[in-house]
mmCIF file with all atom_site columns, C-alpha atoms in Angstrom:
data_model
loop_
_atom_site.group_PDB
_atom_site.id
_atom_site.type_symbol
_atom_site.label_atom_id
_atom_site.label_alt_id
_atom_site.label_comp_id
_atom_site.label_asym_id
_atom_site.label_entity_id
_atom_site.label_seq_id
_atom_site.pdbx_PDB_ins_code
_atom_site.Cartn_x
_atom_site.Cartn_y
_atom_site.Cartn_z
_atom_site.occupancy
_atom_site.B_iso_or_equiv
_atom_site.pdbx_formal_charge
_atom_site.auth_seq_id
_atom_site.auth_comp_id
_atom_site.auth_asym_id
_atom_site.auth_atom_id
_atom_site.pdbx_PDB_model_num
ATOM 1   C CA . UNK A 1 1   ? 78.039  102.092 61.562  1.00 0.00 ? 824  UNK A CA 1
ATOM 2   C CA . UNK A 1 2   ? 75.395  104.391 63.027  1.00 0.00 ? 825  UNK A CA 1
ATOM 3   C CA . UNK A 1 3   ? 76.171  107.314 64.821  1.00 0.00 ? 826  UNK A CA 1
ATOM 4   C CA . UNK A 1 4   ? 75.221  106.310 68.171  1.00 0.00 ? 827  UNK A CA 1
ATOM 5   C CA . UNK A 1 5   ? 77.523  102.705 67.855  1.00 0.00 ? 828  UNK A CA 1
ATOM 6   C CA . UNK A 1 6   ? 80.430  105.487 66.492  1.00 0.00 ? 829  UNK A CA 1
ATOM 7   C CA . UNK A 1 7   ? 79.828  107.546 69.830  1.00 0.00 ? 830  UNK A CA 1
ATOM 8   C CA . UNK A 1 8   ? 79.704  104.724 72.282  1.00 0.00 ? 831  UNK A CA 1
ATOM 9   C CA . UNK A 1 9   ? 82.968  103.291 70.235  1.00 0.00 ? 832  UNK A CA 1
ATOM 10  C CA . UNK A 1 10  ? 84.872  106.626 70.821  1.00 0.00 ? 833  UNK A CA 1
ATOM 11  C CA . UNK A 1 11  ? 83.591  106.553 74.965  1.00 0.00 ? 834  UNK A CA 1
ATOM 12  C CA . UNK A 1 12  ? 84.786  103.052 75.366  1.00 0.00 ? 835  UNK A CA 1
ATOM 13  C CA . UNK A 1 13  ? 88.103  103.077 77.390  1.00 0.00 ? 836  UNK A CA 1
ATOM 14  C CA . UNK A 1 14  ? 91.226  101.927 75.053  1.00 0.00 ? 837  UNK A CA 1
ATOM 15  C CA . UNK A 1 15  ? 93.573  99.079  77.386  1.00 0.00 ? 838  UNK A CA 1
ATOM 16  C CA . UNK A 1 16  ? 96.340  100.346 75.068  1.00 0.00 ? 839  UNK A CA 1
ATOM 17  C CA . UNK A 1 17  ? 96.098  103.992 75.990  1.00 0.00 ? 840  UNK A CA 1
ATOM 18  C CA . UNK A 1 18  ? 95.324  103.004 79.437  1.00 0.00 ? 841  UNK A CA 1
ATOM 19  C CA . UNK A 1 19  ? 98.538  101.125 79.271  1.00 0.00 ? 842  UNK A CA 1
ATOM 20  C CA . UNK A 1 20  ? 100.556 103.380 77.928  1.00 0.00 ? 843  UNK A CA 1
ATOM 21  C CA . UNK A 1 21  ? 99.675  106.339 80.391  1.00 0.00 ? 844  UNK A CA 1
ATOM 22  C CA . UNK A 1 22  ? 100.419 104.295 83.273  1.00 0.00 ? 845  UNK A CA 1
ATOM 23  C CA . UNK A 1 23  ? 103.663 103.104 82.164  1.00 0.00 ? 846  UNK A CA 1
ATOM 24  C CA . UNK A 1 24  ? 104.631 106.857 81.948  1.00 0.00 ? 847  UNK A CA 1
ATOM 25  C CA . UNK A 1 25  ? 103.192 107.653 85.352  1.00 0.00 ? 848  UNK A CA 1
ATOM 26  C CA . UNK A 1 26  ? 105.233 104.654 86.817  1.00 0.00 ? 849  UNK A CA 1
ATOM 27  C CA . UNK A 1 27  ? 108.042 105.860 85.191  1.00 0.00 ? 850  UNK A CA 1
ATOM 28  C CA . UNK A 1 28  ? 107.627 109.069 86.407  1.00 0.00 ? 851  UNK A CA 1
ATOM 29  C CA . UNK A 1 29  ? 107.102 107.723 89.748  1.00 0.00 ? 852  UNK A CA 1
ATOM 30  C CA . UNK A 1 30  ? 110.513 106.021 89.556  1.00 0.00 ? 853  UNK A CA 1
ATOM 31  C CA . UNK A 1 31  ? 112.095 108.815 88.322  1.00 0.00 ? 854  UNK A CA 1
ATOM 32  C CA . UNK A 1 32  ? 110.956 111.106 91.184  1.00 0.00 ? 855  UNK A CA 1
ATOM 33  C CA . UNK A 1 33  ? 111.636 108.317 93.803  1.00 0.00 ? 856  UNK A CA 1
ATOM 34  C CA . UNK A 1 34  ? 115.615 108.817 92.408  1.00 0.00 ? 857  UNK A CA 1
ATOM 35  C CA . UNK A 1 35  ? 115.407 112.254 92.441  1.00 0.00 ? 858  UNK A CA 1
ATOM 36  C CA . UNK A 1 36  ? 115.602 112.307 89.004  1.00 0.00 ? 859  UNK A CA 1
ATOM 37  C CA . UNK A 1 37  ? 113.183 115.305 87.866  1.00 0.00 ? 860  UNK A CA 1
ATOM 38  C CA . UNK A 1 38  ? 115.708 116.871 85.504  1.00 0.00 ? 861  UNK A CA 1
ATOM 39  C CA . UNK A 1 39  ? 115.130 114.487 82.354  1.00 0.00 ? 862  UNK A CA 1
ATOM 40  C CA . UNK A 1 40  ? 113.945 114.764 78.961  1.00 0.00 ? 863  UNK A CA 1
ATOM 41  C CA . UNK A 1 41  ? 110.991 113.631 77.726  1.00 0.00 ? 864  UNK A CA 1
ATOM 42  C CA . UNK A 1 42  ? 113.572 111.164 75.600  1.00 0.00 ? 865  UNK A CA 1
ATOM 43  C CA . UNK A 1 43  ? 114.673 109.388 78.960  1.00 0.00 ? 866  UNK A CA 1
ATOM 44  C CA . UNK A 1 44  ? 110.826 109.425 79.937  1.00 0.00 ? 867  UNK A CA 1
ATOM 45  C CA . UNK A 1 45  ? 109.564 107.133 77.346  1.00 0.00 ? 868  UNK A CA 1
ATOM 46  C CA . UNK A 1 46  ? 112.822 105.240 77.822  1.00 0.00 ? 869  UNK A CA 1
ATOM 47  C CA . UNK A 1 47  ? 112.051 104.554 81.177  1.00 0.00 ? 870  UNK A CA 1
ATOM 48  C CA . UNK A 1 48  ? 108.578 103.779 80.863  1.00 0.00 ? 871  UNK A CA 1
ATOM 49  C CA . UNK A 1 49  ? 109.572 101.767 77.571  1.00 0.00 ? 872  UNK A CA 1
ATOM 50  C CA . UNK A 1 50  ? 106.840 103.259 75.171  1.00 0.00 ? 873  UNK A CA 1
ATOM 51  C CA . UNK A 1 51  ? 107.401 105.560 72.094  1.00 0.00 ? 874  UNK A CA 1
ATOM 52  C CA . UNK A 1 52  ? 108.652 109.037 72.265  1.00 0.00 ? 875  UNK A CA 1
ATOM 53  C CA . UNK A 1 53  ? 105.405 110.211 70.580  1.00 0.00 ? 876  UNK A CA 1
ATOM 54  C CA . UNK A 1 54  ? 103.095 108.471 72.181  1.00 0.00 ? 877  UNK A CA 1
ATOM 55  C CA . UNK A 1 55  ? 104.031 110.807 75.318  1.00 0.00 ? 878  UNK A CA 1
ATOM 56  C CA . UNK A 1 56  ? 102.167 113.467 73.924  1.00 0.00 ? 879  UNK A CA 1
ATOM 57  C CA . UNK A 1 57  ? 98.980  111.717 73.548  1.00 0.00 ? 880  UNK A CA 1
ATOM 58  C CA . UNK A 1 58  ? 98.585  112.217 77.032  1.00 0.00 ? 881  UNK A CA 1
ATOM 59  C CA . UNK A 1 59  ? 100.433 114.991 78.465  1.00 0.00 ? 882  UNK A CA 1
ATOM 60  C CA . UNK A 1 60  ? 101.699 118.285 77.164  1.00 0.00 ? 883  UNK A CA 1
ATOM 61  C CA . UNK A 1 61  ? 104.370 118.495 79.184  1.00 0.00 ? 884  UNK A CA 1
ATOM 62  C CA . UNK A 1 62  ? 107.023 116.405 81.287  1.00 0.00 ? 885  UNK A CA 1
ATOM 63  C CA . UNK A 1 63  ? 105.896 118.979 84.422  1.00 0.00 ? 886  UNK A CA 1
ATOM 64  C CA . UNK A 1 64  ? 101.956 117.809 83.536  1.00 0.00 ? 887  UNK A CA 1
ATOM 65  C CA . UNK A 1 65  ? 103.263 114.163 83.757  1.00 0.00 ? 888  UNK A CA 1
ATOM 66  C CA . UNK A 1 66  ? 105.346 114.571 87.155  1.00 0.00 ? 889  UNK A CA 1
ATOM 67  C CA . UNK A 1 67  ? 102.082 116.621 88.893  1.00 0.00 ? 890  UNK A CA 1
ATOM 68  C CA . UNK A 1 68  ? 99.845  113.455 87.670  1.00 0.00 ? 891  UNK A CA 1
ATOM 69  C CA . UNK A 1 69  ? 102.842 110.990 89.415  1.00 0.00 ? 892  UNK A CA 1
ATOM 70  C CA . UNK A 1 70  ? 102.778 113.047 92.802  1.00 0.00 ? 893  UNK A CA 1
ATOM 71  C CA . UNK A 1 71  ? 98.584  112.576 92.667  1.00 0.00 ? 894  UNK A CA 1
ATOM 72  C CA . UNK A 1 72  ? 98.967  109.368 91.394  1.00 0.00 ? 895  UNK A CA 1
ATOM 73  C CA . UNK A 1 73  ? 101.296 108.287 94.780  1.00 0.00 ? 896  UNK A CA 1
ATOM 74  C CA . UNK A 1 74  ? 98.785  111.013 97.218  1.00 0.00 ? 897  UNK A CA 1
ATOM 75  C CA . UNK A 1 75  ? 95.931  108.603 96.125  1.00 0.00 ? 898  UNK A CA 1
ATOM 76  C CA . UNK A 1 76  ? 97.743  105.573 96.674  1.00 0.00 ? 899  UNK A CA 1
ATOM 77  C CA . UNK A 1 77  ? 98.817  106.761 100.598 1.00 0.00 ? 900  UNK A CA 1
ATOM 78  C CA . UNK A 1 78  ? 95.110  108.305 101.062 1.00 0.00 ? 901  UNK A CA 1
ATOM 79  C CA . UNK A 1 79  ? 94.050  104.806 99.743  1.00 0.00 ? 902  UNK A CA 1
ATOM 80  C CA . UNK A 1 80  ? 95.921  102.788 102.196 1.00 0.00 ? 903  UNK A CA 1
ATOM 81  C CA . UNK A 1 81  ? 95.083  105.186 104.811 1.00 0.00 ? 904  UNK A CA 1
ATOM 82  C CA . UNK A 1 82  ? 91.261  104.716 104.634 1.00 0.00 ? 905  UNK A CA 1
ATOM 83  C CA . UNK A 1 83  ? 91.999  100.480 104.986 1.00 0.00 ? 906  UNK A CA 1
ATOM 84  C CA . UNK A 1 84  ? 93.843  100.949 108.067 1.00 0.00 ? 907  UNK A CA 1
ATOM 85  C CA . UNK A 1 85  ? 91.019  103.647 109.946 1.00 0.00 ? 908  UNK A CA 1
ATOM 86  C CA . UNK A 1 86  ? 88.185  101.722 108.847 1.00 0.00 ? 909  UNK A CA 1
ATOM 87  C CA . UNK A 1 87  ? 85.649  101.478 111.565 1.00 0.00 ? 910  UNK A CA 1
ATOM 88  C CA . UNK A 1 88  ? 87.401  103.471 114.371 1.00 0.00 ? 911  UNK A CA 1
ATOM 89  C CA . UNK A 1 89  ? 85.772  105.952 115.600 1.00 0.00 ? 912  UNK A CA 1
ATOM 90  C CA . UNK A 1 90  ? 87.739  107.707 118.484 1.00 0.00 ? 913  UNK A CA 1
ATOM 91  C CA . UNK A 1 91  ? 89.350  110.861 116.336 1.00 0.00 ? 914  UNK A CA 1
ATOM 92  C CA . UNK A 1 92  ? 93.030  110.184 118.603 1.00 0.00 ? 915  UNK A CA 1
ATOM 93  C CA . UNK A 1 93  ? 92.999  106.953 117.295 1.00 0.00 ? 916  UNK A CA 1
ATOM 94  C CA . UNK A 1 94  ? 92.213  107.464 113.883 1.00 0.00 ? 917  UNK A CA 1
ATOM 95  C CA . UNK A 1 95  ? 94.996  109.606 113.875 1.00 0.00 ? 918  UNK A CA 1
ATOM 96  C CA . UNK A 1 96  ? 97.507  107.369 115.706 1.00 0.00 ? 919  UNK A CA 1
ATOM 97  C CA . UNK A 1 97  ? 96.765  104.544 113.467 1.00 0.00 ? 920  UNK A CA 1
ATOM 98  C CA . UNK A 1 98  ? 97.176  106.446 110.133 1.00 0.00 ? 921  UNK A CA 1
ATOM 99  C CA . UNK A 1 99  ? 100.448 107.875 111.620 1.00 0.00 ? 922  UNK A CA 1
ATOM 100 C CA . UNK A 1 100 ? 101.781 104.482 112.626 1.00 0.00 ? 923  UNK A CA 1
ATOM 101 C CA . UNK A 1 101 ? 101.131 102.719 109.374 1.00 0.00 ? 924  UNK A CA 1
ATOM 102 C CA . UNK A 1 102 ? 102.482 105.287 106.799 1.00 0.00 ? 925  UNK A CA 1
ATOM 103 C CA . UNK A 1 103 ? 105.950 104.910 109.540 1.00 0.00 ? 926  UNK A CA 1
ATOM 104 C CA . UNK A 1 104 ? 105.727 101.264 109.040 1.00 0.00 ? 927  UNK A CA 1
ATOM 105 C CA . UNK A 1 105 ? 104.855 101.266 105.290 1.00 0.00 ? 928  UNK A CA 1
ATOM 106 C CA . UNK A 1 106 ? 108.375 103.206 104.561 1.00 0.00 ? 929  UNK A CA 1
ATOM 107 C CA . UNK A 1 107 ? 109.930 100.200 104.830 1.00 0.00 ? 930  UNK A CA 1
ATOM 108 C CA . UNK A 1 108 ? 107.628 98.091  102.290 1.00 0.00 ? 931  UNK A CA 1
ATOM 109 C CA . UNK A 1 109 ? 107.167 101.050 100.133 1.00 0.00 ? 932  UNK A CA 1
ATOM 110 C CA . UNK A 1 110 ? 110.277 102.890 99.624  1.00 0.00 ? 933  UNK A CA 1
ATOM 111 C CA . UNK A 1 111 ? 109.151 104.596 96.207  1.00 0.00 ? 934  UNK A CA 1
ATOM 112 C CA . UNK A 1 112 ? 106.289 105.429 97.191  1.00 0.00 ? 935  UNK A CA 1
ATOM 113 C CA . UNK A 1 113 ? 108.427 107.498 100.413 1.00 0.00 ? 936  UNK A CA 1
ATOM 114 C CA . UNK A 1 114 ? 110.857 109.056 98.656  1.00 0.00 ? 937  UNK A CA 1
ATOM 115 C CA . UNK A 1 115 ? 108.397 110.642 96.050  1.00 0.00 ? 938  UNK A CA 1
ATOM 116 C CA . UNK A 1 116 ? 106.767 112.409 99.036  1.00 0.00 ? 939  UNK A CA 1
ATOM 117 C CA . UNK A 1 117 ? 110.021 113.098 100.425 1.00 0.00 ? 940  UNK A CA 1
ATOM 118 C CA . UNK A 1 118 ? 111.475 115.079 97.228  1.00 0.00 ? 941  UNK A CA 1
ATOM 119 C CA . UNK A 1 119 ? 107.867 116.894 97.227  1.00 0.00 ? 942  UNK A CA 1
ATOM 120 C CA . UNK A 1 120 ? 108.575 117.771 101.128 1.00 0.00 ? 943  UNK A CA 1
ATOM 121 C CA . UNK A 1 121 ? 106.059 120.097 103.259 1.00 0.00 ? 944  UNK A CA 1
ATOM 122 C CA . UNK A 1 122 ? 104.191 120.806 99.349  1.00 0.00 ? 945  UNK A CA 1
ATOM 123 C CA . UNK A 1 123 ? 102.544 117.512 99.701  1.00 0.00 ? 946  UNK A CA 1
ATOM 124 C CA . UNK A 1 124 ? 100.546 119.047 102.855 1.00 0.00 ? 947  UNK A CA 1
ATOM 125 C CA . UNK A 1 125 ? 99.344  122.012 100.839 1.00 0.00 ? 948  UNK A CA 1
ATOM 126 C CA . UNK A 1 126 ? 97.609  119.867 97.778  1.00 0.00 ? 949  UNK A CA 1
ATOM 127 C CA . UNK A 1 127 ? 94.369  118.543 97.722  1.00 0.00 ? 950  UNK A CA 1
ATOM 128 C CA . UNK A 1 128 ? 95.032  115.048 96.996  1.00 0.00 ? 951  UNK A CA 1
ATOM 129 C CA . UNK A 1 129 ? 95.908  111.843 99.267  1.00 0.00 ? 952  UNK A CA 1
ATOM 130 C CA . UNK A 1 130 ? 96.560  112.878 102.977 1.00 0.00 ? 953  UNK A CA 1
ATOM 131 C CA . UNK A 1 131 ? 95.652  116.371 103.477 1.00 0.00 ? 954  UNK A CA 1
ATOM 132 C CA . UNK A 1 132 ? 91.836  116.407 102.934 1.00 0.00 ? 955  UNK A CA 1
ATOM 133 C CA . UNK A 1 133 ? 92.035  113.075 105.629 1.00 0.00 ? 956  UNK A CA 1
ATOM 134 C CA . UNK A 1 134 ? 93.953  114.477 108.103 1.00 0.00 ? 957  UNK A CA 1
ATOM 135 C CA . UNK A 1 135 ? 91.994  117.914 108.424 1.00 0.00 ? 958  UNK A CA 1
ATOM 136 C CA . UNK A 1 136 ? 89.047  116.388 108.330 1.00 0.00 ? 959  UNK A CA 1
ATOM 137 C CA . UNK A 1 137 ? 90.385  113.513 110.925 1.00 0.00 ? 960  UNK A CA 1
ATOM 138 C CA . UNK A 1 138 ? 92.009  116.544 112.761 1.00 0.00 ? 961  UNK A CA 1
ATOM 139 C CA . UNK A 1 139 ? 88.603  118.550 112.846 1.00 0.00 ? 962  UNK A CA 1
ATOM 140 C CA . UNK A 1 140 ? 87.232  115.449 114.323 1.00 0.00 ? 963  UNK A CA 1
ATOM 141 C CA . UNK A 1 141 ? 89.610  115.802 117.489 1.00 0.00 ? 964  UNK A CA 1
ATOM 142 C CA . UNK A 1 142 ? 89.054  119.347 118.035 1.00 0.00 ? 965  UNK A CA 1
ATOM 143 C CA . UNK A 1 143 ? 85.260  119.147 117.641 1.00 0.00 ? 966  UNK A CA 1
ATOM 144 C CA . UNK A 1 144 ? 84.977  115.963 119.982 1.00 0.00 ? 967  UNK A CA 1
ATOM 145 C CA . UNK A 1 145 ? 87.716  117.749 122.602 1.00 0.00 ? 968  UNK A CA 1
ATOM 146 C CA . UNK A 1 146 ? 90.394  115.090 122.039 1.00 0.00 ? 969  UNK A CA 1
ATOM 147 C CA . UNK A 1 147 ? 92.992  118.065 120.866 1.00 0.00 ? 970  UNK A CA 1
ATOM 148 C CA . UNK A 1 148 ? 93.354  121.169 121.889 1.00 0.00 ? 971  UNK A CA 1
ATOM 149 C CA . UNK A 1 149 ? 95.607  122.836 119.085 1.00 0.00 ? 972  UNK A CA 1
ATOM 150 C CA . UNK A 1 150 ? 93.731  126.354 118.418 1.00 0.00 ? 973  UNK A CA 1
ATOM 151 C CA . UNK A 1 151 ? 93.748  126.024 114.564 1.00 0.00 ? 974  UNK A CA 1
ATOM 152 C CA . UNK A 1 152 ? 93.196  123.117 112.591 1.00 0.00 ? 975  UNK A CA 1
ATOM 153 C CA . UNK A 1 153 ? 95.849  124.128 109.678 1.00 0.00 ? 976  UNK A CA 1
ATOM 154 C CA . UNK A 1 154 ? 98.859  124.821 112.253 1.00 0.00 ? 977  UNK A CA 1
ATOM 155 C CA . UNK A 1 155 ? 97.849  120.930 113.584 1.00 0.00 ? 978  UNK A CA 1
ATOM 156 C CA . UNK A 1 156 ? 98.025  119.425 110.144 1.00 0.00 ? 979  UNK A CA 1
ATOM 157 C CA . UNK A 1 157 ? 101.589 121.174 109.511 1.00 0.00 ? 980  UNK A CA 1
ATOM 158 C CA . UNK A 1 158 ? 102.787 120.366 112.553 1.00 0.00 ? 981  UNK A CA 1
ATOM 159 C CA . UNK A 1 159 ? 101.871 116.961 112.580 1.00 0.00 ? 982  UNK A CA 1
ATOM 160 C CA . UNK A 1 160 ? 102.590 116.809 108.591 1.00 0.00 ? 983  UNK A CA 1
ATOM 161 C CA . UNK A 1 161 ? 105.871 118.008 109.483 1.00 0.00 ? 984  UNK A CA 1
ATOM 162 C CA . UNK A 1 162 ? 106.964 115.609 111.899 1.00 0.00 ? 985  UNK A CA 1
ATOM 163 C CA . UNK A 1 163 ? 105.310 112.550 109.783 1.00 0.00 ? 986  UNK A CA 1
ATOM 164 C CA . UNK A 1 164 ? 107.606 113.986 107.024 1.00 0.00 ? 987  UNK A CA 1
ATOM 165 C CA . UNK A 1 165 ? 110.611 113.931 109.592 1.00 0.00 ? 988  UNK A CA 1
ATOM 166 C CA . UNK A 1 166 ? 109.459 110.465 110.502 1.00 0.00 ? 989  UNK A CA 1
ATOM 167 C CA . UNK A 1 167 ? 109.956 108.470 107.264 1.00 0.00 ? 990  UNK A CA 1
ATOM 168 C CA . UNK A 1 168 ? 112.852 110.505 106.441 1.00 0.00 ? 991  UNK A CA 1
ATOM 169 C CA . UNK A 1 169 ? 114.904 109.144 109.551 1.00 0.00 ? 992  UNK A CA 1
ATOM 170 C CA . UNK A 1 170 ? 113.631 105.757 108.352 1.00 0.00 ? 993  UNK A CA 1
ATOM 171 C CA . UNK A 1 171 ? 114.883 106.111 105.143 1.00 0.00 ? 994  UNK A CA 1
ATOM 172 C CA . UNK A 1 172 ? 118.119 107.303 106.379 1.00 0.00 ? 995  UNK A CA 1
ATOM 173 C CA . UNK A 1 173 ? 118.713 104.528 108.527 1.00 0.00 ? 996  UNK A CA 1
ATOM 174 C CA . UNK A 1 174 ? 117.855 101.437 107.055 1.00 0.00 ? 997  UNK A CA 1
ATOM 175 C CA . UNK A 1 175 ? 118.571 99.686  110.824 1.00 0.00 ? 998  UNK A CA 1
ATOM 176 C CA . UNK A 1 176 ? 116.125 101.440 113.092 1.00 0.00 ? 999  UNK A CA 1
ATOM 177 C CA . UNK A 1 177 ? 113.394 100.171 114.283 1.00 0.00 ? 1000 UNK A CA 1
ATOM 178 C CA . UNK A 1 178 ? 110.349 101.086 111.762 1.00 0.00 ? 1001 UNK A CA 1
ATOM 179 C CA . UNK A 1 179 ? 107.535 100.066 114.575 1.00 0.00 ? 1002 UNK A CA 1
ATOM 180 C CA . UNK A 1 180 ? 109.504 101.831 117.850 1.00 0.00 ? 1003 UNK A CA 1
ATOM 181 C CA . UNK A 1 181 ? 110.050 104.730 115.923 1.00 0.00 ? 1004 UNK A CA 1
ATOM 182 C CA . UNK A 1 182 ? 106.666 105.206 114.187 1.00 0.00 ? 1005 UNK A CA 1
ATOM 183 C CA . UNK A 1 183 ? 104.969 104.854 117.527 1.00 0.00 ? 1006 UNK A CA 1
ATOM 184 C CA . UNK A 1 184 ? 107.344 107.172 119.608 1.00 0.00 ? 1007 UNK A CA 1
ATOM 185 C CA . UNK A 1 185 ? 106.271 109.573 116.930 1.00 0.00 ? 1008 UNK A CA 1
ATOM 186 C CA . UNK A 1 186 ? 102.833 109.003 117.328 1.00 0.00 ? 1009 UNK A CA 1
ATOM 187 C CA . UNK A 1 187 ? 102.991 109.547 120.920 1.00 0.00 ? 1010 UNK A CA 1
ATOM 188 C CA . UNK A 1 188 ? 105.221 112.982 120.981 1.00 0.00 ? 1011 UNK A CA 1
ATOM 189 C CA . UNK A 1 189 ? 102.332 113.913 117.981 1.00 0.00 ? 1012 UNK A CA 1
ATOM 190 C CA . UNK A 1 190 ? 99.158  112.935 120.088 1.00 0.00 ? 1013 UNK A CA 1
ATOM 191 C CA . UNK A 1 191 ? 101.456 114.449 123.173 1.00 0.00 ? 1014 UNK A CA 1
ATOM 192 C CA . UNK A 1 192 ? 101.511 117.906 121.293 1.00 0.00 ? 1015 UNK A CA 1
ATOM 193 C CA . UNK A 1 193 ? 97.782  117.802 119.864 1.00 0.00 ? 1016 UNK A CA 1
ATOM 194 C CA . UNK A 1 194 ? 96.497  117.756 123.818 1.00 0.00 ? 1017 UNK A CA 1
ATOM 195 C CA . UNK A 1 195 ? 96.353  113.970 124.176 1.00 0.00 ? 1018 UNK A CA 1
ATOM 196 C CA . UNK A 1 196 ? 97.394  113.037 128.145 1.00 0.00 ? 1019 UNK A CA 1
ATOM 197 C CA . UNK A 1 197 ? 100.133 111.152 128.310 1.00 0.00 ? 1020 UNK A CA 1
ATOM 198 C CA . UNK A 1 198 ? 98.209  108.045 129.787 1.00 0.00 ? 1021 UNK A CA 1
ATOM 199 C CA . UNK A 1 199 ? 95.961  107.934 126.727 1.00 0.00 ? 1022 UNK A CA 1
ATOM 200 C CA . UNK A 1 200 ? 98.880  108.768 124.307 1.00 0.00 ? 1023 UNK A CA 1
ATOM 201 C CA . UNK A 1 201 ? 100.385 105.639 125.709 1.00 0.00 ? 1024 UNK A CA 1
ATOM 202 C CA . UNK A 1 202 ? 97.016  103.536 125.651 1.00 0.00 ? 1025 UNK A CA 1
ATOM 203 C CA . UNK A 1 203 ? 96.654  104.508 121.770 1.00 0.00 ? 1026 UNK A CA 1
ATOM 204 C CA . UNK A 1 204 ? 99.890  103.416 120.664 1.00 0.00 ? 1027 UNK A CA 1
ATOM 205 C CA . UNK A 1 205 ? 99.832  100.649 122.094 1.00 0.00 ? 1028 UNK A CA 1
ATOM 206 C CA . UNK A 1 206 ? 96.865  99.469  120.343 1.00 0.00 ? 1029 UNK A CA 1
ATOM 207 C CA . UNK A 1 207 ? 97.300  96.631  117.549 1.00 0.00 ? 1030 UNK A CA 1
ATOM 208 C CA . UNK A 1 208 ? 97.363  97.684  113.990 1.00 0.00 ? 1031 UNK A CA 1
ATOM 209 C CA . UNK A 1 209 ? 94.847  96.274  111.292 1.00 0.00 ? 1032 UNK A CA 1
ATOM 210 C CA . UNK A 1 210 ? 96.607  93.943  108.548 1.00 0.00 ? 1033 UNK A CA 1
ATOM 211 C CA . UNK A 1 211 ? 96.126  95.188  105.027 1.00 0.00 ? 1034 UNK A CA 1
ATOM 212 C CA . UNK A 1 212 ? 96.426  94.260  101.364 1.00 0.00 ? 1035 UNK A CA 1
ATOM 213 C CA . UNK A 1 213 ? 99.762  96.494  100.070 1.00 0.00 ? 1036 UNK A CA 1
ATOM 214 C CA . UNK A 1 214 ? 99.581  97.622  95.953  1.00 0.00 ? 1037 UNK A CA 1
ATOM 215 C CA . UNK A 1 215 ? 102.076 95.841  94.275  1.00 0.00 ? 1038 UNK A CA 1
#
């Protein structure tokens, strides 16, 4: 074997590593869905039903492994966020959209919730998934004059916030109305961004895209 065939053997992705790591990101996912974050590496592989030393192959750490499953879920939402905005263009109902769907999704993607509701508010400070979209979506308003907030960080928090508060009531109560509620909380949102009323009501009232959920 030459040394160039060697090289391009070594750079050639492995399915059975690939594997592997994502069964222990899933399982981490799970475990943080439960609230489980307190468990050995042992109960890790368990989970994820690989080998107790093939765990270190790819992280150092359980802590490196749960920071990978938080990204992991922040791309998935950021993900299913860019499907649902495609081709709008109005900055209020960009936002309205994205804030309707993740309400709805809570109800089709309860794992994918509660990981972001163990992380809480730290999920608007990362760099991953939602945060980069909604500043730049929320920069978008302000520069076009469709909110008035005076700084773009206190709009993301406050509108992170209530988001948060959103699929958390949703998760509590398995009864309420997903669609009612995610839209009443779009409107209050758009309400306190400087949407008028009028046009807060026009946006939510708009019909959502259809789009292709992960499985």
């Amino acid at each position: 074997m030459t040394t160039e065939t060697a090289d391009a053997s070594a750079r050639r992705p492995d399915p059975r590593r690939a594997r592997t790591r994502n069964a222990l990101i899933g399982a981490a996912r799970r475990l943080l869905a439960d609230g489980r974050s307190a468990v050995s590496v042992q109960e890790i592989t368990e989970e994820a039903g690989v080998g107790f030393g093939s765990f270190y192959n790819h992280f150092d750490t359980k802590e490196e492994l749960f920071a990978e499953a938080v990204a992991s879920v922040l791309d998935d939402w950021g993900d299913l966020r860019d499907q649902v905005v495609r081709g709008i263009d109005d900055p209020a109902e960009v936002f309205a959209v994205s804030f309707r769907m993740v309400g709805r999704l809570q109800r089709h993607l309860p794992e994918l919730v509660r990981v972001i509701l163990h992380q809480g508010m730290s999920v608007l400070l990362t760099d991953r998934g939602l945060r980069p979209r909604a500043l730049a979506d929320l920069r978008r308003g302000l520069d076009a004059g469709r909110f008035t907030v005076p700084d773009v960080e206190m709009a993301l928090m406050m509108s992170g916030g209530a988001l948060l508060g959103l699929i958390q009531l949703l998760d509590a109560d398995p009864d309420r109305d997903d669609a009612r509620a995610s839209d009443d909380y779009a409107r209050h949102v758009l309400l306190q961004l400087g949407v008028e009323r009028e046009d807060a009501d026009r946006i939510v009232a708009l019909p959502l895209p259809t789009i292709a959920l992960p499985v």
